[in-house]
Amino acid sequence: MFPHRRHRTAIFVAALLATATATACGSDGGPATGHAEQKPSETAGVERAEPRKKFTLVATGDLLAHASVIRQARADSGGEDYDFHRMLAGAAPVVAKADLAICHMETVYGAAGGPFTGYPTFKTPPQIAEAISKLGYDSCSTASNHTLDAGTEGVTRTLDALDKAGVRHTGSARSARESATPALMEAGGAKVAQLAYAYGTNGVPVPEGKPWTVNLIDADRIIKDARAARRAGADVVVVSTHWGTEWQEAPDKLQLSLAKKLTASRSHGRRDIDLIIGTHAHVPQAYEKVNGTWVVYGMGDQVAGVMPDERGQMGSAARFTFAPPTARGEPWEVEKAEFIPHAVDNDPISVVNLPRALEKSPGNSRYTHALSTIQEAVLSRGAKKDGLTMGR
């Protein structure tokens, strides 16, 4: 089993955020997030529960439940249920120790009794929500090209299961009100907002009259949403982007142009977005500082079945240490940037922390090859000179 989920303060400022988002985006909605019960004392004007201090934010790549992953979860349960705990346990040392941990739920969930399916139209066992909660994740992006694989019912089932497991979510929504009411989380005394968007939905049309079902990438809309979150009290704004060209390590034109525009956006001299974390390409991609802001073009898959390209089972966890401002009105800054390489073992399917695994088995040629492949991709745009280091 995973270690007990660490205690964090999560604050939900529904009324103020809804007003701020509506002001910025109009009545058509804003960033989608998880739904939570608002407590009367949780308002943007309350005094912070703890003094400001450094905090670590960890983000990981696609949770991609191929048919083989579903079969593994079934086997790990003894054939009676679906158990993802052992499969994901290799990520625990990194995720559980973070002050704030963000995952990417690539797929939507099937009904409790199934059927469950892998590629190309996914329906994942909802038991995975409990596993990622116990692993230590606070929030999960849910905007992907597979968000509409099971229609609005799949979106509802997914968000209901994440709510039940206590995991916040952003990128898809069950209602316009939910879409326009983003959540803030707290770490180190900072209020952190996560927003999420996808490039498309594999040609499946967004349901008529329900544009809020999934957030699609639009640079102007993302900036408006980020500004709304900032006005509502967010000290740090993190944008999750499901983008890129599958199986291509180099960021494509959309990634490069969007990253440049988003990181250049300023309000009153302060950047609107503090971090961009990318998913979708299924291979490790570069980290890069753009206009002084860290961009992770693609973290690769966190867990996936065997794919046509071995890189589909390679990726990185991104870990950023944010330091509090030294003066009023100044931004939180990334003091330390790290990547932690990981891979997926087969038979049984398992997430592997490569630096830790190589300490125990330094002669493992598969792990050595995976580590080299990930390092080459991650550092391919000069992130080392900006201070990116490998963690464990």
Short mmCIF file of C-alpha atoms in Angstrom, two decimals:
data_model
loop_
_atom_site.label_atom_id
_atom_site.label_comp_id
_atom_site.label_asym_id
_atom_site.label_seq_id
_atom_site.Cartn_x
_atom_site.Cartn_y
_atom_site.Cartn_z
CA MET A 1 0.00 0.00 0.00
CA PHE A 2 1.02 3.60 -0.48
CA PRO A 3 1.88 5.84 2.46
CA HIS A 4 -1.04 7.68 3.97
CA ARG A 5 -2.02 10.70 1.93
CA ARG A 6 -0.21 13.69 3.39
CA HIS A 7 -2.32 16.47 4.84
CA ARG A 8 -2.63 19.62 2.79
CA THR A 9 -4.92 22.62 3.06
CA ALA A 10 -7.23 23.00 0.08
CA ILE A 11 -9.25 26.18 -0.20
CA PHE A 12 -12.17 26.66 -2.49
CA VAL A 13 -13.20 30.24 -3.15
CA ALA A 14 -16.25 29.55 -5.26
CA ALA A 15 -18.16 32.80 -5.25
CA LEU A 16 -15.21 35.11 -5.84
CA LEU A 17 -13.64 32.87 -8.46
CA ALA A 18 -16.91 32.48 -10.34
CA THR A 19 -17.31 36.25 -10.41
CA ALA A 20 -13.72 36.81 -11.49
CA THR A 21 -13.91 34.18 -14.22
CA ALA A 22 -17.22 35.47 -15.55
CA THR A 23 -15.76 38.97 -15.67
CA ALA A 24 -12.76 37.77 -17.64
CA CYS A 25 -14.37 35.18 -19.88
CA GLY A 26 -18.04 36.09 -20.12
CA SER A 27 -20.88 33.74 -19.31
CA ASP A 28 -19.58 30.93 -21.54
CA GLY A 29 -17.37 29.70 -18.74
CA GLY A 30 -13.78 29.53 -17.60
CA PRO A 31 -11.32 26.95 -16.43
CA ALA A 32 -12.87 23.64 -15.46
CA THR A 33 -11.93 22.09 -12.16
CA GLY A 34 -13.00 19.70 -9.49
CA HIS A 35 -16.11 20.41 -7.50
CA ALA A 36 -15.89 20.65 -3.73
CA GLU A 37 -18.09 21.79 -0.92
CA GLN A 38 -17.46 25.39 0.05
CA LYS A 39 -16.95 26.09 3.71
CA PRO A 40 -18.26 29.40 5.04
CA SER A 41 -14.82 30.44 6.30
CA GLU A 42 -13.07 29.74 3.00
CA THR A 43 -12.95 33.13 1.36
CA ALA A 44 -10.22 34.93 -0.53
CA GLY A 45 -9.89 37.48 2.23
CA VAL A 46 -9.06 35.13 5.06
CA GLU A 47 -5.65 35.26 6.67
CA ARG A 48 -3.35 32.51 5.41
CA ALA A 49 -3.27 29.41 7.57
CA GLU A 50 0.52 29.18 7.54
CA PRO A 51 3.48 31.48 6.93
CA ARG A 52 4.84 31.56 3.41
CA LYS A 53 7.63 29.10 2.80
CA LYS A 54 9.14 27.11 -0.03
CA PHE A 55 7.06 24.34 -1.54
CA THR A 56 7.63 21.59 -4.08
CA LEU A 57 5.28 20.92 -6.96
CA VAL A 58 5.50 17.60 -8.78
CA ALA A 59 3.78 16.86 -12.09
CA THR A 60 3.68 13.59 -14.01
CA GLY A 61 2.60 12.43 -17.45
CA ASP A 62 -0.22 10.46 -19.00
CA LEU A 63 -2.01 7.75 -17.06
CA LEU A 64 -2.85 5.66 -20.10
CA ALA A 65 -4.89 2.56 -19.28
CA HIS A 66 -4.35 0.31 -22.25
CA ALA A 67 -6.06 -3.09 -22.28
CA SER A 68 -2.89 -4.65 -20.85
CA VAL A 69 -2.91 -2.15 -17.98
CA ILE A 70 -6.53 -3.02 -17.24
CA ARG A 71 -5.69 -6.74 -17.29
CA GLN A 72 -2.78 -6.11 -14.93
CA ALA A 73 -5.04 -4.25 -12.50
CA ARG A 74 -7.45 -7.17 -12.64
CA ALA A 75 -4.69 -9.67 -11.92
CA ASP A 76 -3.33 -7.54 -9.07
CA SER A 77 -6.75 -7.65 -7.42
CA GLY A 78 -6.79 -11.44 -7.50
CA GLY A 79 -9.30 -11.43 -10.33
CA GLU A 80 -12.13 -10.00 -8.26
CA ASP A 81 -11.72 -6.25 -8.79
CA TYR A 82 -9.21 -3.75 -10.27
CA ASP A 83 -6.21 -2.72 -8.20
CA PHE A 84 -3.73 -0.11 -9.52
CA HIS A 85 -1.78 0.36 -6.28
CA ARG A 86 1.18 -1.96 -6.88
CA MET A 87 1.46 -0.86 -10.51
CA LEU A 88 1.90 2.81 -9.57
CA ALA A 89 3.83 2.33 -6.33
CA GLY A 90 7.17 3.15 -7.99
CA ALA A 91 6.08 6.79 -8.21
CA ALA A 92 5.34 7.02 -4.49
CA PRO A 93 8.75 8.31 -3.29
CA VAL A 94 8.46 11.36 -5.55
CA VAL A 95 4.70 12.02 -5.37
CA ALA A 96 4.13 11.46 -1.66
CA LYS A 97 6.97 13.77 -0.64
CA ALA A 98 5.79 16.70 -2.75
CA ASP A 99 3.84 19.52 -1.16
CA LEU A 100 1.59 19.57 -4.21
CA ALA A 101 1.29 16.74 -6.76
CA ILE A 102 -0.45 16.89 -10.14
CA CYS A 103 -1.29 13.97 -12.43
CA HIS A 104 -2.81 13.71 -15.90
CA MET A 105 -5.83 11.45 -16.33
CA GLU A 106 -5.67 10.74 -20.06
CA THR A 107 -8.75 8.53 -20.19
CA VAL A 108 -12.33 8.58 -18.94
CA TYR A 109 -13.89 5.95 -16.72
CA GLY A 110 -16.38 3.22 -17.51
CA ALA A 111 -19.37 2.28 -15.35
CA ALA A 112 -18.58 0.54 -12.07
CA GLY A 113 -19.20 -2.93 -13.50
CA GLY A 114 -17.62 -2.27 -16.89
CA PRO A 115 -17.13 -2.93 -19.67
CA PHE A 116 -13.62 -1.49 -19.64
CA THR A 117 -11.67 -0.89 -22.82
CA GLY A 118 -8.26 0.32 -23.95
CA TYR A 119 -7.18 1.94 -27.20
CA PRO A 120 -8.67 3.43 -29.31
CA THR A 121 -11.77 4.29 -27.26
CA PHE A 122 -10.90 4.15 -23.57
CA LYS A 123 -13.09 3.26 -20.61
CA THR A 124 -10.90 2.87 -17.54
CA PRO A 125 -11.87 1.18 -14.27
CA PRO A 126 -12.80 3.96 -11.82
CA GLN A 127 -10.72 2.23 -9.13
CA ILE A 128 -7.71 4.09 -10.52
CA ALA A 129 -9.01 7.25 -8.83
CA GLU A 130 -8.57 5.73 -5.39
CA ALA A 131 -5.07 4.58 -6.32
CA ILE A 132 -3.87 8.02 -7.42
CA SER A 133 -5.39 9.54 -4.29
CA LYS A 134 -3.55 7.11 -2.01
CA LEU A 135 -0.39 7.67 -3.99
CA GLY A 136 -0.60 11.33 -2.91
CA TYR A 137 -1.94 13.30 -5.87
CA ASP A 138 -3.84 16.48 -5.08
CA SER A 139 -5.15 17.33 -8.53
CA CYS A 140 -5.38 15.82 -11.98
CA SER A 141 -5.83 17.40 -15.40
CA THR A 142 -8.67 15.75 -17.34
CA ALA A 143 -8.57 17.58 -20.68
CA SER A 144 -7.28 15.25 -23.40
CA ASN A 145 -8.07 14.01 -26.87
CA HIS A 146 -9.89 11.11 -25.17
CA THR A 147 -12.10 13.19 -22.85
CA LEU A 148 -15.17 12.53 -25.02
CA ASP A 149 -14.49 8.83 -25.68
CA ALA A 150 -17.63 7.93 -23.68
CA GLY A 151 -19.56 11.16 -24.18
CA THR A 152 -20.76 13.32 -21.32
CA GLU A 153 -21.50 10.17 -19.30
CA GLY A 154 -17.81 9.32 -19.31
CA VAL A 155 -16.89 12.83 -18.15
CA THR A 156 -19.44 12.64 -15.33
CA ARG A 157 -18.29 9.21 -14.18
CA THR A 158 -14.66 10.31 -14.18
CA LEU A 159 -15.20 13.50 -12.21
CA ASP A 160 -17.58 11.78 -9.77
CA ALA A 161 -14.94 9.13 -9.05
CA LEU A 162 -12.19 11.71 -8.56
CA ASP A 163 -14.45 13.68 -6.22
CA LYS A 164 -15.15 10.55 -4.20
CA ALA A 165 -11.41 9.86 -3.97
CA GLY A 166 -10.67 13.44 -2.87
CA VAL A 167 -8.67 14.39 -5.96
CA ARG A 168 -9.25 17.81 -7.51
CA HIS A 169 -9.58 18.00 -11.29
CA THR A 170 -9.47 20.56 -14.05
CA GLY A 171 -9.99 20.50 -17.81
CA SER A 172 -13.47 18.99 -18.06
CA ALA A 173 -16.74 19.74 -16.29
CA ARG A 174 -20.25 18.51 -15.62
CA SER A 175 -21.89 21.92 -15.79
CA ALA A 176 -21.31 25.51 -16.82
CA ARG A 177 -21.23 26.50 -13.18
CA GLU A 178 -18.52 23.96 -12.40
CA SER A 179 -16.52 25.12 -15.39
CA ALA A 180 -16.72 28.71 -14.22
CA THR A 181 -15.75 27.86 -10.63
CA PRO A 182 -12.09 26.91 -10.50
CA ALA A 183 -10.44 25.59 -7.38
CA LEU A 184 -7.34 26.80 -5.64
CA MET A 185 -5.04 24.57 -3.63
CA GLU A 186 -2.62 25.67 -0.96
CA ALA A 187 1.02 24.74 -0.52
CA GLY A 188 3.67 26.55 1.46
CA GLY A 189 1.21 29.32 2.20
CA ALA A 190 0.74 29.95 -1.53
CA LYS A 191 -2.56 29.63 -3.34
CA VAL A 192 -1.93 27.55 -6.45
CA ALA A 193 -4.36 27.40 -9.37
CA GLN A 194 -4.24 24.67 -12.00
CA LEU A 195 -5.90 25.13 -15.39
CA ALA A 196 -6.00 22.52 -18.18
CA TYR A 197 -6.70 22.44 -21.91
CA ALA A 198 -6.49 19.98 -24.83
CA TYR A 199 -5.74 20.50 -28.52
CA GLY A 200 -8.82 18.51 -29.60
CA THR A 201 -11.01 15.44 -29.06
CA ASN A 202 -10.10 13.09 -31.93
CA GLY A 203 -12.83 14.54 -34.12
CA VAL A 204 -15.61 13.90 -31.60
CA PRO A 205 -17.69 17.09 -31.48
CA VAL A 206 -18.11 18.86 -28.17
CA PRO A 207 -21.76 18.33 -27.14
CA GLU A 208 -24.03 21.02 -28.51
CA GLY A 209 -24.89 23.61 -25.90
CA LYS A 210 -22.24 22.24 -23.54
CA PRO A 211 -18.98 23.93 -24.55
CA TRP A 212 -17.78 23.61 -20.98
CA THR A 213 -17.58 19.79 -21.17
CA VAL A 214 -13.89 19.98 -22.13
CA ASN A 215 -11.50 22.93 -22.31
CA LEU A 216 -9.93 23.31 -25.75
CA ILE A 217 -6.71 25.21 -26.35
CA ASP A 218 -7.21 28.86 -27.19
CA ALA A 219 -4.40 31.19 -26.20
CA ASP A 220 -6.61 34.19 -25.47
CA ARG A 221 -9.00 32.13 -23.38
CA ILE A 222 -6.14 30.58 -21.38
CA ILE A 223 -4.74 34.03 -20.61
CA LYS A 224 -8.17 35.30 -19.54
CA ASP A 225 -8.63 32.29 -17.28
CA ALA A 226 -5.18 32.77 -15.76
CA ARG A 227 -5.89 36.42 -15.06
CA ALA A 228 -9.22 35.53 -13.47
CA ALA A 229 -7.49 33.02 -11.22
CA ARG A 230 -4.87 35.61 -10.29
CA ARG A 231 -7.53 38.19 -9.41
CA ALA A 232 -9.21 35.59 -7.26
CA GLY A 233 -6.06 35.20 -5.20
CA ALA A 234 -3.81 32.70 -7.00
CA ASP A 235 -0.15 33.29 -6.18
CA VAL A 236 0.99 30.62 -8.66
CA VAL A 237 -0.86 29.72 -11.86
CA VAL A 238 -0.04 26.36 -13.47
CA VAL A 239 -1.34 25.54 -16.96
CA SER A 240 -1.59 21.90 -18.07
CA THR A 241 -1.58 21.55 -21.85
CA HIS A 242 -2.45 18.38 -23.79
CA TRP A 243 -0.64 19.15 -27.03
CA GLY A 244 2.16 18.18 -29.38
CA THR A 245 2.69 15.61 -32.11
CA GLU A 246 2.59 11.99 -31.04
CA TRP A 247 5.96 10.18 -31.09
CA GLN A 248 7.85 13.39 -31.85
CA GLU A 249 10.40 14.43 -29.23
CA ALA A 250 10.85 17.93 -30.64
CA PRO A 251 8.06 20.38 -29.72
CA ASP A 252 5.91 21.21 -32.72
CA LYS A 253 4.84 24.63 -34.03
CA LEU A 254 1.74 24.81 -31.81
CA GLN A 255 3.74 24.02 -28.70
CA LEU A 256 6.42 26.56 -29.48
CA SER A 257 4.07 29.38 -30.47
CA LEU A 258 1.63 28.81 -27.61
CA ALA A 259 4.42 28.57 -25.04
CA LYS A 260 5.90 31.83 -26.32
CA LYS A 261 2.57 33.67 -26.21
CA LEU A 262 1.47 32.37 -22.81
CA THR A 263 4.79 33.04 -21.10
CA ALA A 264 4.98 36.54 -22.60
CA SER A 265 1.60 37.54 -21.18
CA ARG A 266 1.81 40.11 -18.38
CA SER A 267 -0.61 42.02 -16.19
CA HIS A 268 0.64 45.09 -14.34
CA GLY A 269 4.18 43.98 -15.13
CA ARG A 270 3.72 40.52 -13.63
CA ARG A 271 3.53 37.30 -15.63
CA ASP A 272 0.09 35.74 -15.85
CA ILE A 273 1.30 32.13 -15.92
CA ASP A 274 4.03 30.69 -13.71
CA LEU A 275 4.48 27.19 -15.12
CA ILE A 276 3.37 25.15 -18.15
CA ILE A 277 3.32 21.35 -17.99
CA GLY A 278 2.60 19.31 -21.11
CA THR A 279 1.27 15.86 -21.95
CA HIS A 280 0.09 13.82 -24.98
CA ALA A 281 3.09 13.06 -27.21
CA HIS A 282 3.77 9.68 -25.47
CA VAL A 283 7.51 10.31 -25.57
CA PRO A 284 9.75 12.40 -23.32
CA GLN A 285 10.08 15.96 -24.55
CA ALA A 286 12.21 18.96 -23.63
CA TYR A 287 12.08 21.28 -20.65
CA GLU A 288 12.85 24.90 -21.48
CA LYS A 289 12.73 28.35 -19.96
CA VAL A 290 10.68 30.60 -22.23
CA ASN A 291 10.47 34.31 -21.39
CA GLY A 292 11.82 33.39 -17.97
CA THR A 293 9.09 30.78 -17.27
CA TRP A 294 9.59 27.03 -17.18
CA VAL A 295 7.80 25.04 -19.88
CA VAL A 296 7.70 21.25 -19.89
CA TYR A 297 6.70 20.39 -23.44
CA GLY A 298 5.94 16.78 -22.62
CA MET A 299 6.48 14.46 -19.68
CA GLY A 300 5.75 11.28 -21.62
CA ASP A 301 3.57 8.49 -20.25
CA GLN A 302 3.61 7.71 -16.56
CA VAL A 303 2.03 4.32 -17.11
CA ALA A 304 1.11 2.63 -20.39
CA GLY A 305 1.07 -0.80 -21.95
CA VAL A 306 3.57 -1.99 -24.55
CA MET A 307 3.42 0.37 -27.54
CA PRO A 308 4.91 0.31 -31.08
CA ASP A 309 7.69 2.62 -29.89
CA GLU A 310 9.62 1.74 -26.73
CA ARG A 311 9.65 5.44 -25.76
CA GLY A 312 5.94 5.11 -24.98
CA GLN A 313 6.99 3.56 -21.69
CA MET A 314 9.49 6.30 -20.83
CA GLY A 315 8.87 9.65 -19.23
CA SER A 316 9.81 12.13 -16.54
CA ALA A 317 8.29 13.61 -13.44
CA ALA A 318 8.79 17.38 -13.22
CA ARG A 319 9.61 18.80 -9.80
CA PHE A 320 9.78 22.53 -9.16
CA THR A 321 10.64 24.18 -5.86
CA PHE A 322 8.92 27.54 -5.53
CA ALA A 323 10.32 30.20 -3.19
CA PRO A 324 8.11 32.91 -1.69
CA PRO A 325 8.45 36.54 -2.76
CA THR A 326 10.88 38.71 -0.85
CA ALA A 327 8.66 41.78 -1.10
CA ARG A 328 4.96 42.54 -1.39
CA GLY A 329 3.70 42.31 -4.95
CA GLU A 330 6.62 40.21 -6.15
CA PRO A 331 5.98 36.76 -7.69
CA TRP A 332 6.82 33.34 -6.36
CA GLU A 333 9.89 32.10 -8.22
CA VAL A 334 11.15 28.65 -9.19
CA GLU A 335 14.24 28.22 -7.07
CA LYS A 336 15.03 24.70 -8.23
CA ALA A 337 13.95 22.77 -11.33
CA GLU A 338 14.36 19.00 -11.59
CA PHE A 339 13.32 16.08 -13.77
CA ILE A 340 13.04 12.54 -12.44
CA PRO A 341 13.28 9.89 -15.20
CA HIS A 342 10.97 6.91 -15.02
CA ALA A 343 10.02 3.93 -17.15
CA VAL A 344 7.44 1.17 -17.18
CA ASP A 345 8.39 -2.45 -16.60
CA ASN A 346 6.31 -5.24 -18.09
CA ASP A 347 5.43 -8.64 -16.62
CA PRO A 348 4.17 -7.27 -14.33
CA ILE A 349 3.46 -3.71 -15.49
CA SER A 350 5.10 -1.37 -12.96
CA VAL A 351 6.28 2.23 -12.78
CA VAL A 352 10.05 2.38 -12.19
CA ASN A 353 11.99 5.34 -10.77
CA LEU A 354 15.12 4.99 -12.90
CA PRO A 355 17.73 6.71 -10.68
CA ARG A 356 16.64 4.60 -7.70
CA ALA A 357 16.43 1.41 -9.77
CA LEU A 358 19.91 1.92 -11.21
CA GLU A 359 21.35 2.37 -7.73
CA LYS A 360 20.19 -1.18 -7.01
CA SER A 361 20.90 -2.63 -10.47
CA PRO A 362 23.62 -0.51 -12.11
CA GLY A 363 24.15 -3.06 -14.86
CA ASN A 364 20.55 -3.10 -16.10
CA SER A 365 20.96 -2.22 -19.79
CA ARG A 366 17.26 -1.48 -20.35
CA TYR A 367 17.19 1.04 -17.52
CA THR A 368 20.46 2.60 -18.67
CA HIS A 369 19.13 2.97 -22.21
CA ALA A 370 15.85 4.48 -20.99
CA LEU A 371 17.66 6.95 -18.75
CA SER A 372 19.91 8.07 -21.62
CA THR A 373 16.94 8.47 -23.98
CA ILE A 374 15.00 10.57 -21.47
CA GLN A 375 17.97 12.75 -20.58
CA GLU A 376 18.70 13.48 -24.22
CA ALA A 377 15.12 14.58 -24.88
CA VAL A 378 14.65 16.58 -21.68
CA LEU A 379 17.88 18.53 -22.12
CA SER A 380 17.61 18.98 -25.90
CA ARG A 381 16.68 22.69 -25.73
CA GLY A 382 19.35 23.89 -23.32
CA ALA A 383 17.56 23.45 -20.00
CA LYS A 384 20.79 22.44 -18.28
CA LYS A 385 22.24 25.92 -18.66
CA ASP A 386 19.12 27.32 -16.98
CA GLY A 387 19.69 25.10 -13.97
CA LEU A 388 17.62 21.97 -14.66
CA THR A 389 19.04 18.97 -12.81
CA MET A 390 18.10 15.33 -12.48
CA GLY A 391 16.43 14.32 -9.23
CA ARG A 392 15.60 10.93 -7.80
#
